[in-house]
Short mmCIF file of C-alpha atoms in Angstrom, two decimals:
data_model
loop_
_atom_site.label_atom_id
_atom_site.label_comp_id
_atom_site.label_asym_id
_atom_site.label_seq_id
_atom_site.Cartn_x
_atom_site.Cartn_y
_atom_site.Cartn_z
CA UNK T 1373 212.95 -27.62 -5.96
CA UNK T 1374 209.75 -25.99 -7.47
CA UNK T 1375 206.85 -25.96 -4.91
CA UNK T 1376 203.22 -25.14 -6.07
CA UNK T 1377 200.69 -23.92 -2.99
CA UNK T 1378 196.75 -23.80 -3.41
CA UNK T 1379 193.44 -24.00 -1.42
CA UNK T 1380 193.91 -20.58 -0.40
CA UNK T 1381 190.47 -18.24 -0.46
CA UNK T 1382 188.36 -16.03 1.44
CA UNK T 1383 186.45 -17.77 4.52
CA UNK T 1384 184.28 -16.70 8.08
CA UNK T 1385 185.87 -16.96 11.11
CA UNK T 1386 185.74 -20.51 12.26
CA UNK T 1387 185.53 -21.91 9.14
CA UNK T 1388 188.21 -24.40 7.37
CA UNK T 1389 190.63 -24.52 4.46
CA UNK T 1390 193.29 -26.48 3.28
CA UNK T 1391 196.07 -25.80 1.68
CA UNK T 1392 198.12 -27.61 -1.05
CA UNK T 1393 201.65 -27.73 -2.18
CA UNK T 1394 202.91 -30.07 -4.92
CA UNK T 1395 205.92 -30.87 -6.92
CA UNK T 1396 207.28 -32.66 -9.33
CA UNK T 1397 210.61 -33.20 -7.46
CA UNK T 1398 211.31 -37.05 -7.58
CA UNK T 1399 213.07 -36.97 -4.30
CA UNK T 1400 210.15 -35.25 -2.62
CA UNK T 1401 210.06 -38.10 0.26
CA UNK T 1402 213.85 -36.83 1.02
CA UNK T 1403 212.66 -33.16 2.11
CA UNK T 1404 211.37 -31.64 5.49
CA UNK T 1405 208.61 -29.77 4.39
CA UNK T 1406 206.81 -26.31 5.99
CA UNK T 1407 203.95 -23.73 5.83
CA UNK T 1408 204.93 -20.08 6.44
CA UNK T 1409 202.85 -17.29 6.48
CA UNK T 1410 202.93 -13.41 6.12
CA UNK T 1411 200.41 -11.18 7.50
CA UNK T 1412 199.57 -7.88 6.13
CA UNK T 1413 202.28 -5.22 7.96
CA UNK T 1414 204.00 -8.18 9.78
CA UNK T 1415 207.21 -10.28 9.32
CA UNK T 1416 206.70 -13.66 7.73
CA UNK T 1417 206.29 -16.47 10.35
CA UNK T 1418 206.64 -20.12 10.86
CA UNK T 1419 203.55 -22.22 10.73
CA UNK T 1420 204.32 -26.02 10.69
CA UNK T 1421 206.65 -28.43 9.92
CA UNK T 1422 206.58 -32.12 8.95
CA UNK T 1423 209.47 -34.24 9.10
CA UNK T 1424 210.17 -36.25 5.80
CA UNK T 1425 208.96 -39.71 7.21
CA UNK T 1426 205.93 -37.69 8.25
CA UNK T 1427 206.71 -38.93 11.78
CA UNK T 1428 207.76 -35.43 13.43
CA UNK T 1429 205.94 -32.66 13.57
CA UNK T 1430 206.21 -29.21 14.79
CA UNK T 1431 203.68 -26.09 14.90
CA UNK T 1432 203.61 -22.40 15.96
CA UNK T 1433 201.67 -21.77 19.03
CA UNK T 1434 199.26 -19.66 17.73
CA UNK T 1435 197.84 -22.42 15.31
CA UNK T 1436 198.60 -25.49 17.61
CA UNK T 1437 195.22 -27.27 17.99
CA UNK T 1438 193.61 -25.79 15.38
CA UNK T 1439 196.01 -26.46 12.39
CA UNK T 1440 197.30 -29.76 10.56
CA UNK T 1441 200.00 -30.67 8.52
CA UNK T 1442 200.40 -33.61 6.88
CA UNK T 1443 202.37 -35.15 3.56
CA UNK T 1444 201.56 -37.64 1.12
CA UNK T 1445 204.73 -38.62 -0.43
CA UNK T 1446 203.34 -41.08 -2.84
CA UNK T 1447 202.00 -37.85 -4.61
CA UNK T 1448 204.33 -35.56 -3.42
CA UNK T 1449 202.26 -33.02 -1.80
CA UNK T 1450 201.95 -31.61 1.72
CA UNK T 1451 198.48 -30.34 3.14
CA UNK T 1452 197.82 -28.08 5.57
CA UNK T 1453 194.23 -28.58 7.16
CA UNK T 1454 193.08 -24.97 8.83
CA UNK T 1455 190.16 -25.46 11.50
CA UNK T 1456 188.76 -22.87 13.35
CA UNK T 1457 190.35 -19.98 11.23
CA UNK T 1458 190.64 -16.59 13.05
CA UNK T 1459 190.90 -13.04 11.29
CA UNK T 1460 194.42 -13.11 12.85
CA UNK T 1461 195.40 -16.31 10.31
CA UNK T 1462 194.68 -14.00 7.63
CA UNK T 1463 198.02 -13.50 5.46
CA UNK T 1464 199.97 -14.99 2.34
CA UNK T 1465 200.77 -18.83 3.14
CA UNK T 1466 203.91 -20.11 1.69
CA UNK T 1467 205.19 -24.06 1.50
CA UNK T 1468 208.68 -24.46 2.02
CA UNK T 1469 211.47 -27.42 1.61
CA UNK T 1470 214.98 -27.89 3.09
CA UNK T 1471 216.64 -31.04 4.10
CA UNK T 1472 217.56 -29.88 7.47
CA UNK T 1473 214.40 -30.40 10.30
CA UNK T 1474 212.97 -28.56 11.94
CA UNK T 1475 212.66 -25.82 9.08
CA UNK T 1476 213.77 -22.53 10.30
CA UNK T 1477 215.16 -20.72 7.17
CA UNK T 1478 213.58 -22.91 4.24
CA UNK T 1479 216.17 -23.47 1.30
CA UNK T 1480 213.15 -23.72 -1.42
CA UNK T 1481 210.32 -22.04 -1.50
CA UNK T 1482 206.74 -22.19 -3.06
CA UNK T 1483 204.45 -19.97 -4.49
CA UNK T 1484 202.16 -18.23 -2.44
CA UNK T 1485 198.29 -18.59 -1.43
CA UNK T 1486 196.56 -15.88 0.00
CA UNK T 1487 194.32 -16.75 3.00
CA UNK T 1488 191.54 -14.30 4.15
CA UNK T 1489 189.13 -14.67 6.98
CA UNK T 1490 186.65 -12.23 7.45
CA UNK T 1491 184.75 -11.75 11.13
#
């Protein structure tokens, strides 16, 4: 499964960004999807995951209430709406896919997109 992430950039604290992860995979709707991130000098960490049907979602405590994960199976796309961004959200973000839910150790990783939040 090839995943292409986009939407990262530079934003001021308190701002918003929306990340997009798209694939041409025809069986996209059969995969659970997730977002992970790796901040400077930190290990990669879980951010959010969404069940293939979209009816079950988990968030990391650090983003709960600020980030929203969603998916459009008709467009083979998963989104991460990031609001009220903080400098500590600065990281390289990855989308991921797996057939196991919730996603913990994804089988498929997408390309990274950089998010930088200035204070």
